[in-house]
PDB file of C-alpha atoms in Angstrom:
ATOM      1  CA  UNK A  17       5.102 -12.910 -66.383  1.00 89.00           C
ATOM      2  CA  UNK A  18       6.585 -16.265 -65.379  1.00 90.00           C
ATOM      3  CA  UNK A  19      10.420 -16.023 -65.260  1.00 89.00           C
ATOM      4  CA  UNK A  20      10.740 -19.598 -66.588  1.00 88.00           C
ATOM      5  CA  UNK A  21       8.356 -19.735 -69.556  1.00 90.00           C
ATOM      6  CA  UNK A  22       8.173 -15.916 -70.039  1.00 90.00           C
ATOM      7  CA  UNK A  23       4.403 -16.067 -70.574  1.00 91.00           C
ATOM      8  CA  UNK A  24       1.868 -13.717 -68.948  1.00 91.00           C
ATOM      9  CA  UNK A  25      -0.144 -15.521 -66.282  1.00 89.00           C
ATOM     10  CA  UNK A  26      -2.938 -14.540 -63.883  1.00 91.00           C
ATOM     11  CA  UNK A  27      -1.893 -14.009 -60.241  1.00 89.00           C
ATOM     12  CA  UNK A  28      -3.529 -17.254 -59.079  1.00 89.00           C
ATOM     13  CA  UNK A  29      -1.214 -19.230 -61.384  1.00 89.00           C
ATOM     14  CA  UNK A  30       1.797 -18.436 -59.181  1.00 91.00           C
ATOM     15  CA  UNK A  31       1.836 -20.705 -56.091  1.00 90.00           C
ATOM     16  CA  UNK A  32       3.698 -19.454 -53.040  1.00 89.00           C
ATOM     17  CA  UNK A  33       6.611 -21.485 -51.645  1.00 88.00           C
ATOM     18  CA  UNK A  34       7.407 -21.922 -47.978  1.00 88.00           C
ATOM     19  CA  UNK A  35      11.162 -22.061 -48.589  1.00 87.00           C
ATOM     20  CA  UNK A  36      11.736 -18.770 -50.442  1.00 88.00           C
ATOM     21  CA  UNK A  37       9.948 -15.830 -52.041  1.00 88.00           C
ATOM     22  CA  UNK A  38      10.589 -16.743 -55.702  1.00 89.00           C
ATOM     23  CA  UNK A  39       7.557 -17.228 -57.929  1.00 89.00           C
ATOM     24  CA  UNK A  40       7.004 -19.345 -61.029  1.00 90.00           C
ATOM     25  CA  UNK A  41       3.834 -20.492 -62.707  1.00 91.00           C
ATOM     26  CA  UNK A  42       2.215 -23.747 -61.653  1.00 90.00           C
ATOM     27  CA  UNK A  43       2.861 -25.540 -64.967  1.00 90.00           C
ATOM     28  CA  UNK A  44       6.595 -24.717 -64.965  1.00 92.00           C
ATOM     29  CA  UNK A  45       7.013 -25.827 -61.354  1.00 91.00           C
ATOM     30  CA  UNK A  46       5.199 -29.092 -62.070  1.00 91.00           C
ATOM     31  CA  UNK A  47       7.431 -29.826 -65.068  1.00 92.00           C
ATOM     32  CA  UNK A  48      10.565 -28.857 -63.126  1.00 92.00           C
ATOM     33  CA  UNK A  49       9.677 -31.091 -60.153  1.00 91.00           C
ATOM     34  CA  UNK A  50       8.736 -34.070 -62.351  1.00 91.00           C
ATOM     35  CA  UNK A  51      12.086 -33.892 -64.145  1.00 91.00           C
ATOM     36  CA  UNK A  52      14.042 -33.486 -60.895  1.00 89.00           C
ATOM     37  CA  UNK A  53      12.377 -36.475 -59.207  1.00 90.00           C
ATOM     38  CA  UNK A  54      12.739 -38.705 -62.281  1.00 88.00           C
ATOM     39  CA  UNK A  55      16.472 -37.869 -62.306  1.00 84.00           C
ATOM     40  CA  UNK A  56      16.685 -38.540 -58.515  1.00 80.00           C
ATOM     41  CA  UNK A  57      17.822 -34.958 -57.812  1.00 82.00           C
ATOM     42  CA  UNK A  58      16.382 -35.054 -54.310  1.00 83.00           C
ATOM     43  CA  UNK A  59      16.092 -32.853 -52.245  1.00 84.00           C
ATOM     44  CA  UNK A  60      14.845 -30.528 -54.975  1.00 88.00           C
ATOM     45  CA  UNK A  61      16.096 -26.953 -54.909  1.00 87.00           C
ATOM     46  CA  UNK A  62      14.181 -23.886 -56.025  1.00 89.00           C
ATOM     47  CA  UNK A  63      14.623 -23.266 -59.798  1.00 89.00           C
ATOM     48  CA  UNK A  64      15.891 -19.749 -59.012  1.00 88.00           C
ATOM     49  CA  UNK A  65      18.137 -20.309 -55.951  1.00 89.00           C
ATOM     50  CA  UNK A  66      19.888 -23.155 -54.053  1.00 86.00           C
ATOM     51  CA  UNK A  67      17.252 -23.259 -51.282  1.00 88.00           C
ATOM     52  CA  UNK A  68      15.684 -26.717 -50.929  1.00 88.00           C
ATOM     53  CA  UNK A  69      11.931 -26.877 -51.437  1.00 89.00           C
ATOM     54  CA  UNK A  70       9.848 -28.005 -48.487  1.00 90.00           C
ATOM     55  CA  UNK A  71       8.355 -31.532 -48.819  1.00 90.00           C
ATOM     56  CA  UNK A  72       4.868 -30.078 -48.293  1.00 90.00           C
ATOM     57  CA  UNK A  73       5.316 -27.859 -51.368  1.00 89.00           C
ATOM     58  CA  UNK A  74       6.697 -30.748 -53.414  1.00 91.00           C
ATOM     59  CA  UNK A  75       3.701 -32.948 -52.523  1.00 90.00           C
ATOM     60  CA  UNK A  76       1.333 -30.098 -53.377  1.00 90.00           C
ATOM     61  CA  UNK A  77       2.917 -29.438 -56.774  1.00 89.00           C
ATOM     62  CA  UNK A  78       3.688 -32.983 -57.975  1.00 89.00           C
ATOM     63  CA  UNK A  79       0.738 -34.145 -60.095  1.00 84.00           C
ATOM     64  CA  UNK A  80       1.236 -37.937 -59.969  1.00 87.00           C
ATOM     65  CA  UNK A  81       1.006 -40.075 -56.789  1.00 89.00           C
ATOM     66  CA  UNK A  82       3.759 -42.354 -58.154  1.00 90.00           C
ATOM     67  CA  UNK A  83       6.152 -39.403 -58.346  1.00 90.00           C
ATOM     68  CA  UNK A  84       5.278 -38.383 -54.817  1.00 90.00           C
ATOM     69  CA  UNK A  85       6.108 -41.912 -53.653  1.00 90.00           C
ATOM     70  CA  UNK A  86       9.400 -41.790 -55.551  1.00 89.00           C
ATOM     71  CA  UNK A  87      10.237 -38.460 -53.940  1.00 90.00           C
ATOM     72  CA  UNK A  88       9.667 -39.911 -50.456  1.00 90.00           C
ATOM     73  CA  UNK A  89      11.722 -42.996 -51.342  1.00 86.00           C
ATOM     74  CA  UNK A  90      14.642 -40.903 -52.611  1.00 85.00           C
ATOM     75  CA  UNK A  91      14.550 -38.727 -49.485  1.00 85.00           C
ATOM     76  CA  UNK A  92      14.646 -41.829 -47.292  1.00 84.00           C
ATOM     77  CA  UNK A  93      17.425 -43.470 -49.309  1.00 82.00           C
ATOM     78  CA  UNK A  94      19.547 -40.326 -49.160  1.00 80.00           C
ATOM     79  CA  UNK A  95      19.133 -40.226 -45.385  1.00 80.00           C
ATOM     80  CA  UNK A  96      20.047 -43.901 -45.035  1.00 80.00           C
ATOM     81  CA  UNK A  97      23.012 -43.679 -47.421  1.00 76.00           C
ATOM     82  CA  UNK A  98      24.523 -40.942 -45.258  1.00 74.00           C
ATOM     83  CA  UNK A  99      24.325 -43.259 -42.210  1.00 77.00           C
ATOM     84  CA  UNK A 100      27.602 -45.260 -41.924  1.00 77.00           C
ATOM     85  CA  UNK A 101      25.838 -48.107 -40.099  1.00 80.00           C
ATOM     86  CA  UNK A 102      23.275 -48.829 -42.824  1.00 83.00           C
ATOM     87  CA  UNK A 103      23.791 -51.812 -45.136  1.00 84.00           C
ATOM     88  CA  UNK A 104      21.804 -52.594 -48.274  1.00 81.00           C
ATOM     89  CA  UNK A 105      20.733 -56.103 -49.154  1.00 84.00           C
ATOM     90  CA  UNK A 106      22.818 -57.356 -52.131  1.00 82.00           C
ATOM     91  CA  UNK A 107      20.070 -59.642 -53.468  1.00 83.00           C
ATOM     92  CA  UNK A 108      18.760 -58.786 -56.949  1.00 78.00           C
ATOM     93  CA  UNK A 109      15.628 -56.623 -56.992  1.00 76.00           C
ATOM     94  CA  UNK A 110      15.841 -56.044 -53.234  1.00 79.00           C
ATOM     95  CA  UNK A 111      16.405 -52.515 -51.973  1.00 73.00           C
ATOM     96  CA  UNK A 112      15.905 -53.303 -48.296  1.00 83.00           C
ATOM     97  CA  UNK A 113      18.095 -51.409 -45.804  1.00 85.00           C
ATOM     98  CA  UNK A 114      19.405 -53.056 -42.629  1.00 86.00           C
ATOM     99  CA  UNK A 115      20.401 -50.965 -39.615  1.00 84.00           C
ATOM    100  CA  UNK A 116      23.639 -52.650 -38.576  1.00 81.00           C
ATOM    101  CA  UNK A 117      25.049 -50.445 -35.830  1.00 79.00           C
ATOM    102  CA  UNK A 118      27.524 -52.350 -33.664  1.00 75.00           C
ATOM    103  CA  UNK A 119      27.639 -55.387 -35.966  1.00 77.00           C
ATOM    104  CA  UNK A 120      31.359 -55.266 -36.802  1.00 73.00           C
ATOM    105  CA  UNK A 121      32.146 -58.071 -34.331  1.00 75.00           C
ATOM    106  CA  UNK A 122      29.292 -60.261 -35.570  1.00 80.00           C
ATOM    107  CA  UNK A 123      29.197 -59.440 -39.291  1.00 83.00           C
ATOM    108  CA  UNK A 124      26.490 -61.887 -40.372  1.00 85.00           C
ATOM    109  CA  UNK A 125      23.419 -59.882 -41.404  1.00 87.00           C
ATOM    110  CA  UNK A 126      20.008 -61.061 -42.568  1.00 87.00           C
ATOM    111  CA  UNK A 127      17.677 -59.102 -44.816  1.00 88.00           C
ATOM    112  CA  UNK A 128      14.383 -58.491 -43.016  1.00 84.00           C
ATOM    113  CA  UNK A 129      12.223 -58.022 -46.099  1.00 84.00           C
ATOM    114  CA  UNK A 130       9.404 -60.537 -46.299  1.00 84.00           C
ATOM    115  CA  UNK A 131      10.250 -63.243 -48.818  1.00 84.00           C
ATOM    116  CA  UNK A 132      13.955 -62.359 -49.060  1.00 88.00           C
ATOM    117  CA  UNK A 133      15.980 -63.351 -45.960  1.00 86.00           C
ATOM    118  CA  UNK A 134      19.313 -63.031 -47.808  1.00 87.00           C
ATOM    119  CA  UNK A 135      22.349 -63.397 -45.547  1.00 87.00           C
ATOM    120  CA  UNK A 136      25.289 -61.092 -46.288  1.00 86.00           C
ATOM    121  CA  UNK A 137      28.483 -59.759 -44.717  1.00 86.00           C
ATOM    122  CA  UNK A 138      28.622 -56.484 -42.808  1.00 83.00           C
ATOM    123  CA  UNK A 139      32.187 -55.691 -43.937  1.00 82.00           C
ATOM    124  CA  UNK A 140      32.291 -56.482 -47.671  1.00 81.00           C
ATOM    125  CA  UNK A 141      28.489 -56.221 -48.174  1.00 79.00           C
ATOM    126  CA  UNK A 142      28.533 -59.404 -50.285  1.00 82.00           C
ATOM    127  CA  UNK A 143      26.580 -62.667 -49.747  1.00 84.00           C
ATOM    128  CA  UNK A 144      27.594 -64.404 -46.523  1.00 85.00           C
ATOM    129  CA  UNK A 145      30.850 -66.375 -46.749  1.00 83.00           C
ATOM    130  CA  UNK A 146      31.367 -68.412 -43.536  1.00 79.00           C
ATOM    131  CA  UNK A 147      34.465 -70.276 -44.733  1.00 76.00           C
ATOM    132  CA  UNK A 148      36.616 -67.512 -46.194  1.00 71.00           C
ATOM    133  CA  UNK A 149      37.794 -63.942 -45.753  1.00 75.00           C
ATOM    134  CA  UNK A 150      36.036 -60.997 -47.277  1.00 75.00           C
ATOM    135  CA  UNK A 151      36.669 -60.700 -50.990  1.00 65.00           C
ATOM    136  CA  UNK A 152      37.934 -57.313 -52.168  1.00 60.00           C
ATOM    137  CA  UNK A 153      35.108 -55.268 -53.611  1.00 53.00           C
ATOM    138  CA  UNK A 154      35.847 -54.233 -57.210  1.00 47.00           C
ATOM    139  CA  UNK A 155      35.977 -50.466 -57.737  1.00 45.00           C
ATOM    140  CA  UNK A 156      33.277 -50.619 -60.368  1.00 40.00           C
ATOM    141  CA  UNK A 157      31.143 -53.358 -61.914  1.00 40.00           C
ATOM    142  CA  UNK A 158      31.605 -54.441 -65.468  1.00 37.00           C
ATOM    143  CA  UNK A 159      30.187 -51.809 -67.757  1.00 37.00           C
ATOM    144  CA  UNK A 160      30.538 -53.653 -71.040  1.00 36.00           C
ATOM    145  CA  UNK A 161      27.621 -53.046 -73.343  1.00 37.00           C
ATOM    146  CA  UNK A 162      25.529 -55.956 -74.689  1.00 38.00           C
ATOM    147  CA  UNK A 163      27.130 -55.283 -78.071  1.00 36.00           C
ATOM    148  CA  UNK A 164      30.588 -55.700 -76.591  1.00 36.00           C
ATOM    149  CA  UNK A 165      29.611 -58.785 -74.590  1.00 37.00           C
ATOM    150  CA  UNK A 166      28.096 -60.524 -77.630  1.00 38.00           C
ATOM    151  CA  UNK A 167      30.851 -59.502 -80.009  1.00 40.00           C
ATOM    152  CA  UNK A 168      32.273 -62.133 -82.281  1.00 44.00           C
ATOM    153  CA  UNK A 169      35.985 -63.043 -81.954  1.00 45.00           C
ATOM    154  CA  UNK A 170      36.945 -60.764 -84.845  1.00 45.00           C
ATOM    155  CA  UNK A 171      35.076 -57.922 -83.125  1.00 48.00           C
ATOM    156  CA  UNK A 172      36.489 -58.523 -79.645  1.00 48.00           C
ATOM    157  CA  UNK A 173      39.056 -55.729 -79.865  1.00 48.00           C
ATOM    158  CA  UNK A 174      36.343 -53.275 -80.886  1.00 49.00           C
ATOM    159  CA  UNK A 175      34.101 -54.518 -78.057  1.00 51.00           C
ATOM    160  CA  UNK A 176      36.865 -54.124 -75.502  1.00 52.00           C
ATOM    161  CA  UNK A 177      37.473 -50.569 -76.706  1.00 48.00           C
ATOM    162  CA  UNK A 178      33.773 -49.765 -76.334  1.00 46.00           C
ATOM    163  CA  UNK A 179      33.693 -51.255 -72.840  1.00 50.00           C
ATOM    164  CA  UNK A 180      36.803 -49.346 -71.783  1.00 51.00           C
ATOM    165  CA  UNK A 181      35.452 -46.062 -73.159  1.00 51.00           C
ATOM    166  CA  UNK A 182      32.149 -46.549 -71.349  1.00 51.00           C
ATOM    167  CA  UNK A 183      33.919 -47.548 -68.128  1.00 53.00           C
ATOM    168  CA  UNK A 184      35.829 -44.252 -68.276  1.00 63.00           C
ATOM    169  CA  UNK A 185      32.575 -42.314 -68.680  1.00 80.00           C
ATOM    170  CA  UNK A 186      30.563 -44.126 -65.959  1.00 84.00           C
ATOM    171  CA  UNK A 187      31.848 -44.600 -62.422  1.00 87.00           C
ATOM    172  CA  UNK A 188      30.326 -45.252 -59.008  1.00 83.00           C
ATOM    173  CA  UNK A 189      30.038 -42.898 -56.056  1.00 83.00           C
ATOM    174  CA  UNK A 190      32.569 -43.930 -53.358  1.00 82.00           C
ATOM    175  CA  UNK A 191      29.971 -43.476 -50.612  1.00 77.00           C
ATOM    176  CA  UNK A 192      26.687 -44.890 -51.957  1.00 73.00           C
ATOM    177  CA  UNK A 193      27.841 -46.743 -55.150  1.00 72.00           C
ATOM    178  CA  UNK A 194      25.351 -44.858 -57.328  1.00 75.00           C
ATOM    179  CA  UNK A 195      26.281 -44.803 -61.021  1.00 79.00           C
ATOM    180  CA  UNK A 196      27.468 -41.388 -62.222  1.00 85.00           C
ATOM    181  CA  UNK A 197      28.177 -40.478 -65.826  1.00 85.00           C
ATOM    182  CA  UNK A 198      30.569 -37.755 -66.939  1.00 85.00           C
ATOM    183  CA  UNK A 199      31.771 -36.810 -70.398  1.00 78.00           C
ATOM    184  CA  UNK A 200      35.480 -37.554 -70.279  1.00 72.00           C
ATOM    185  CA  UNK A 201      36.520 -34.333 -72.016  1.00 74.00           C
ATOM    186  CA  UNK A 202      38.925 -32.964 -69.435  1.00 72.00           C
ATOM    187  CA  UNK A 203      36.274 -30.862 -67.698  1.00 79.00           C
ATOM    188  CA  UNK A 204      35.981 -30.290 -63.929  1.00 85.00           C
ATOM    189  CA  UNK A 205      36.812 -33.437 -61.904  1.00 87.00           C
ATOM    190  CA  UNK A 206      35.059 -32.256 -58.719  1.00 87.00           C
ATOM    191  CA  UNK A 207      31.892 -34.359 -58.694  1.00 88.00           C
ATOM    192  CA  UNK A 208      28.802 -34.098 -56.478  1.00 83.00           C
ATOM    193  CA  UNK A 209      26.628 -37.198 -56.103  1.00 82.00           C
ATOM    194  CA  UNK A 210      22.947 -36.220 -56.335  1.00 72.00           C
ATOM    195  CA  UNK A 211      21.887 -39.281 -54.319  1.00 70.00           C
ATOM    196  CA  UNK A 212      23.981 -38.900 -51.145  1.00 72.00           C
ATOM    197  CA  UNK A 213      25.583 -35.476 -51.648  1.00 74.00           C
ATOM    198  CA  UNK A 214      29.132 -36.865 -51.580  1.00 82.00           C
ATOM    199  CA  UNK A 215      31.884 -34.648 -53.031  1.00 87.00           C
ATOM    200  CA  UNK A 216      34.528 -36.811 -54.677  1.00 90.00           C
ATOM    201  CA  UNK A 217      37.333 -36.721 -57.214  1.00 89.00           C
ATOM    202  CA  UNK A 218      36.491 -38.244 -60.595  1.00 88.00           C
ATOM    203  CA  UNK A 219      40.094 -39.376 -61.143  1.00 86.00           C
ATOM    204  CA  UNK A 220      40.854 -41.201 -57.870  1.00 86.00           C
ATOM    205  CA  UNK A 221      37.240 -41.761 -56.639  1.00 87.00           C
ATOM    206  CA  UNK A 222      38.084 -40.506 -53.154  1.00 86.00           C
ATOM    207  CA  UNK A 223      35.977 -38.163 -51.059  1.00 86.00           C
ATOM    208  CA  UNK A 224      37.661 -34.791 -51.212  1.00 83.00           C
ATOM    209  CA  UNK A 225      38.123 -31.556 -49.337  1.00 73.00           C
ATOM    210  CA  UNK A 226      38.702 -28.112 -50.774  1.00 68.00           C
ATOM    211  CA  UNK A 227      42.485 -28.665 -51.005  1.00 70.00           C
ATOM    212  CA  UNK A 228      42.416 -32.046 -52.740  1.00 78.00           C
ATOM    213  CA  UNK A 229      43.465 -30.668 -56.116  1.00 77.00           C
ATOM    214  CA  UNK A 230      46.177 -28.547 -54.486  1.00 70.00           C
ATOM    215  CA  UNK A 231      47.732 -31.549 -52.769  1.00 68.00           C
ATOM    216  CA  UNK A 232      50.586 -33.481 -54.439  1.00 67.00           C
ATOM    217  CA  UNK A 233      48.323 -36.445 -55.216  1.00 69.00           C
ATOM    218  CA  UNK A 234      48.566 -36.168 -58.992  1.00 75.00           C
ATOM    219  CA  UNK A 235      44.852 -35.413 -59.395  1.00 81.00           C
ATOM    220  CA  UNK A 236      44.203 -32.338 -61.507  1.00 82.00           C
ATOM    221  CA  UNK A 237      41.125 -30.128 -61.345  1.00 81.00           C
ATOM    222  CA  UNK A 238      40.846 -30.234 -65.139  1.00 81.00           C
ATOM    223  CA  UNK A 239      42.179 -33.201 -67.072  1.00 80.00           C
ATOM    224  CA  UNK A 240      41.286 -36.658 -68.289  1.00 80.00           C
ATOM    225  CA  UNK A 241      43.715 -38.535 -66.025  1.00 78.00           C
ATOM    226  CA  UNK A 242      46.085 -37.910 -63.111  1.00 79.00           C
ATOM    227  CA  UNK A 243      49.661 -36.860 -63.687  1.00 78.00           C
ATOM    228  CA  UNK A 244      52.205 -39.619 -64.145  1.00 79.00           C
ATOM    229  CA  UNK A 245      54.503 -40.462 -61.233  1.00 78.00           C
ATOM    230  CA  UNK A 246      57.525 -38.915 -62.983  1.00 82.00           C
ATOM    231  CA  UNK A 247      55.706 -35.670 -63.718  1.00 79.00           C
ATOM    232  CA  UNK A 248      54.348 -35.517 -60.171  1.00 77.00           C
ATOM    233  CA  UNK A 249      57.808 -36.004 -58.629  1.00 80.00           C
ATOM    234  CA  UNK A 250      59.354 -33.385 -60.918  1.00 82.00           C
ATOM    235  CA  UNK A 251      56.620 -30.915 -59.988  1.00 76.00           C
ATOM    236  CA  UNK A 252      57.116 -31.587 -56.268  1.00 76.00           C
ATOM    237  CA  UNK A 253      60.904 -31.184 -56.545  1.00 81.00           C
ATOM    238  CA  UNK A 254      60.374 -27.935 -58.431  1.00 82.00           C
ATOM    239  CA  UNK A 255      58.074 -26.685 -55.667  1.00 76.00           C
ATOM    240  CA  UNK A 256      60.581 -27.574 -52.918  1.00 79.00           C
ATOM    241  CA  UNK A 257      63.584 -26.038 -54.702  1.00 83.00           C
ATOM    242  CA  UNK A 258      61.840 -23.011 -56.190  1.00 84.00           C
ATOM    243  CA  UNK A 259      59.586 -22.107 -53.262  1.00 81.00           C
ATOM    244  CA  UNK A 260      62.015 -19.601 -51.612  1.00 84.00           C
ATOM    245  CA  UNK A 261      62.578 -17.706 -54.864  1.00 87.00           C
ATOM    246  CA  UNK A 262      58.870 -17.641 -55.788  1.00 84.00           C
ATOM    247  CA  UNK A 263      57.792 -16.597 -52.287  1.00 83.00           C
ATOM    248  CA  UNK A 264      60.437 -13.836 -52.166  1.00 85.00           C
ATOM    249  CA  UNK A 265      59.361 -12.570 -55.587  1.00 86.00           C
ATOM    250  CA  UNK A 266      55.656 -12.642 -54.650  1.00 84.00           C
ATOM    251  CA  UNK A 267      56.292 -10.885 -51.339  1.00 82.00           C
ATOM    252  CA  UNK A 268      58.527  -8.287 -53.045  1.00 85.00           C
ATOM    253  CA  UNK A 269      55.724  -7.462 -55.482  1.00 85.00           C
ATOM    254  CA  UNK A 270      52.855  -7.674 -52.955  1.00 82.00           C
ATOM    255  CA  UNK A 271      54.398  -5.379 -50.316  1.00 84.00           C
ATOM    256  CA  UNK A 272      54.684  -2.209 -52.471  1.00 85.00           C
ATOM    257  CA  UNK A 273      51.457  -2.966 -54.364  1.00 85.00           C
ATOM    258  CA  UNK A 274      49.391  -3.256 -51.170  1.00 83.00           C
ATOM    259  CA  UNK A 275      51.191  -0.441 -49.339  1.00 83.00           C
ATOM    260  CA  UNK A 276      50.852   2.057 -52.191  1.00 85.00           C
ATOM    261  CA  UNK A 277      47.767   0.675 -53.924  1.00 84.00           C
ATOM    262  CA  UNK A 278      45.354   0.965 -50.981  1.00 84.00           C
ATOM    263  CA  UNK A 279      45.905   4.742 -50.444  1.00 83.00           C
ATOM    264  CA  UNK A 280      45.616   5.401 -54.192  1.00 84.00           C
ATOM    265  CA  UNK A 281      42.417   3.322 -54.407  1.00 82.00           C
ATOM    266  CA  UNK A 282      40.842   5.048 -51.391  1.00 81.00           C
ATOM    267  CA  UNK A 283      41.775   8.513 -52.692  1.00 79.00           C
ATOM    268  CA  UNK A 284      40.219   7.782 -56.101  1.00 80.00           C
ATOM    269  CA  UNK A 285      37.148   6.259 -54.444  1.00 79.00           C
ATOM    270  CA  UNK A 286      36.529   9.347 -52.323  1.00 76.00           C
ATOM    271  CA  UNK A 287      37.326  11.701 -55.200  1.00 73.00           C
ATOM    272  CA  UNK A 288      34.929   9.936 -57.605  1.00 72.00           C
ATOM    273  CA  UNK A 289      31.720  10.665 -55.655  1.00 62.00           C
ATOM    274  CA  UNK A 290      28.614  10.748 -57.847  1.00 45.00           C
ATOM    275  CA  UNK A 291      26.286  13.731 -58.341  1.00 43.00           C
ATOM    276  CA  UNK A 292      23.831  12.370 -55.788  1.00 44.00           C
ATOM    277  CA  UNK A 293      26.409  11.718 -53.078  1.00 47.00           C
ATOM    278  CA  UNK A 294      26.917  13.823 -49.990  1.00 50.00           C
ATOM    279  CA  UNK A 295      30.459  14.713 -51.120  1.00 47.00           C
ATOM    280  CA  UNK A 296      29.121  16.596 -54.170  1.00 51.00           C
ATOM    281  CA  UNK A 297      27.611  19.242 -51.865  1.00 56.00           C
ATOM    282  CA  UNK A 298      30.978  19.963 -50.200  1.00 58.00           C
ATOM    283  CA  UNK A 299      33.135  22.904 -51.108  1.00 65.00           C
ATOM    284  CA  UNK A 300      36.463  22.491 -52.855  1.00 68.00           C
ATOM    285  CA  UNK A 301      38.417  22.882 -49.627  1.00 78.00           C
ATOM    286  CA  UNK A 302      36.248  20.333 -47.850  1.00 73.00           C
ATOM    287  CA  UNK A 303      36.630  17.895 -50.732  1.00 74.00           C
ATOM    288  CA  UNK A 304      40.399  18.273 -50.660  1.00 81.00           C
ATOM    289  CA  UNK A 305      40.394  17.725 -46.891  1.00 81.00           C
ATOM    290  CA  UNK A 306      38.220  14.602 -47.280  1.00 78.00           C
ATOM    291  CA  UNK A 307      40.515  13.081 -49.911  1.00 77.00           C
ATOM    292  CA  UNK A 308      43.641  13.938 -47.911  1.00 82.00           C
ATOM    293  CA  UNK A 309      42.281  12.419 -44.707  1.00 82.00           C
ATOM    294  CA  UNK A 310      41.250   9.179 -46.462  1.00 80.00           C
ATOM    295  CA  UNK A 311      44.709   8.860 -48.062  1.00 80.00           C
ATOM    296  CA  UNK A 312      46.489   9.522 -44.747  1.00 83.00           C
ATOM    297  CA  UNK A 313      44.285   6.987 -42.981  1.00 84.00           C
ATOM    298  CA  UNK A 314      45.012   4.442 -45.718  1.00 82.00           C
ATOM    299  CA  UNK A 315      48.749   5.107 -45.392  1.00 82.00           C
ATOM    300  CA  UNK A 316      48.456   4.207 -41.718  1.00 83.00           C
ATOM    301  CA  UNK A 317      46.317   1.097 -42.301  1.00 84.00           C
ATOM    302  CA  UNK A 318      48.021  -0.324 -45.436  1.00 83.00           C
ATOM    303  CA  UNK A 319      51.298  -1.340 -43.666  1.00 85.00           C
ATOM    304  CA  UNK A 320      49.240  -3.269 -41.115  1.00 86.00           C
ATOM    305  CA  UNK A 321      47.337  -5.070 -43.893  1.00 85.00           C
ATOM    306  CA  UNK A 322      50.611  -5.770 -45.696  1.00 84.00           C
ATOM    307  CA  UNK A 323      52.233  -7.173 -42.550  1.00 86.00           C
ATOM    308  CA  UNK A 324      49.240  -9.413 -41.850  1.00 85.00           C
ATOM    309  CA  UNK A 325      49.106 -10.652 -45.453  1.00 83.00           C
ATOM    310  CA  UNK A 326      52.812 -11.469 -45.631  1.00 83.00           C
ATOM    311  CA  UNK A 327      53.032 -12.663 -42.023  1.00 84.00           C
ATOM    312  CA  UNK A 328      50.185 -15.137 -42.459  1.00 85.00           C
ATOM    313  CA  UNK A 329      50.525 -16.097 -46.140  1.00 82.00           C
ATOM    314  CA  UNK A 330      54.253 -16.840 -46.221  1.00 83.00           C
ATOM    315  CA  UNK A 331      54.246 -19.263 -43.223  1.00 85.00           C
ATOM    316  CA  UNK A 332      51.211 -21.064 -44.642  1.00 82.00           C
ATOM    317  CA  UNK A 333      52.868 -21.561 -48.039  1.00 80.00           C
ATOM    318  CA  UNK A 334      56.149 -22.671 -46.433  1.00 81.00           C
ATOM    319  CA  UNK A 335      54.293 -25.120 -44.174  1.00 81.00           C
ATOM    320  CA  UNK A 336      52.501 -26.610 -47.163  1.00 75.00           C
ATOM    321  CA  UNK A 337      55.600 -26.881 -49.361  1.00 75.00           C
ATOM    322  CA  UNK A 338      58.023 -28.200 -46.731  1.00 77.00           C
ATOM    323  CA  UNK A 339      55.399 -30.206 -44.880  1.00 74.00           C
ATOM    324  CA  UNK A 340      52.844 -31.796 -47.193  1.00 70.00           C
ATOM    325  CA  UNK A 341      54.965 -31.844 -50.356  1.00 69.00           C
ATOM    326  CA  UNK A 342      58.121 -33.142 -48.637  1.00 71.00           C
ATOM    327  CA  UNK A 343      56.173 -35.888 -46.857  1.00 69.00           C
ATOM    328  CA  UNK A 344      54.648 -36.888 -50.183  1.00 66.00           C
ATOM    329  CA  UNK A 345      58.116 -37.090 -51.729  1.00 64.00           C
ATOM    330  CA  UNK A 346      59.358 -39.262 -48.872  1.00 68.00           C
ATOM    331  CA  UNK A 347      56.494 -41.678 -49.443  1.00 60.00           C
TER     332      UNK A 347
END
């Protein structure tokens, strides 16, 4: 039975994959790959796990030559987008890439595609401007709909509202400028670009690390917009002033819980052996000795675990609060 369509299939209908051992029927894999390539989700992962499918398997399973060409093009574009020295020709209908390593001193680039020859700037990636400085690149192009652009004067306010709503739902990747759409409903703001793999914040459009939403930047993991400056400053002041009390309270609760909880947990774990376990064949005296030894061992180990937890966790929290948060307040 295919795990995707839940239909019984003959054994020859399940192609083997070089990347993993999961099996799905040929028709389901074809449909899955066609949809993934059309949505530019390349490289394509296995439908059952995050492992990327091998290009040889993708070529074997994709039914249309045009989709195979698209798959190769998306793979190449993703590789080039990740290269900081690659520049894309800004001419309309030209997707030619220029390798521009070491061109910062001489920023005039020329598209090498036959019939194009567009000259553009290495720094701002706009058409070449010999007589002026680089113009600031707008954060996102105009996303006004044709309805909003062609609105009559009495409908201009409605058109502007539509354009603003759409601009909030569609933004560009900060690394490769690919358009990304998100329903602005306050859901997770940690975005992953399917074209270049960039992890970025939906609110500030900056590439992020794992601690971005814990930093005092105002960006929230869930929410439609960042915190206001007043709310951010009040939160930072509350962290600085209340950190000693909160840390003392947390440490006062964690120390007895860890010190006493580990021996109790280990004793219950040893005591609750199942019928098929080796402990079930022991006599009552041996069982009592086993439980007692595990509790005594836990009593010896739990203070060490408690000391490590408090000794490492408290300095890290203090460093963050009186380092990162205070510096943010000073700025």
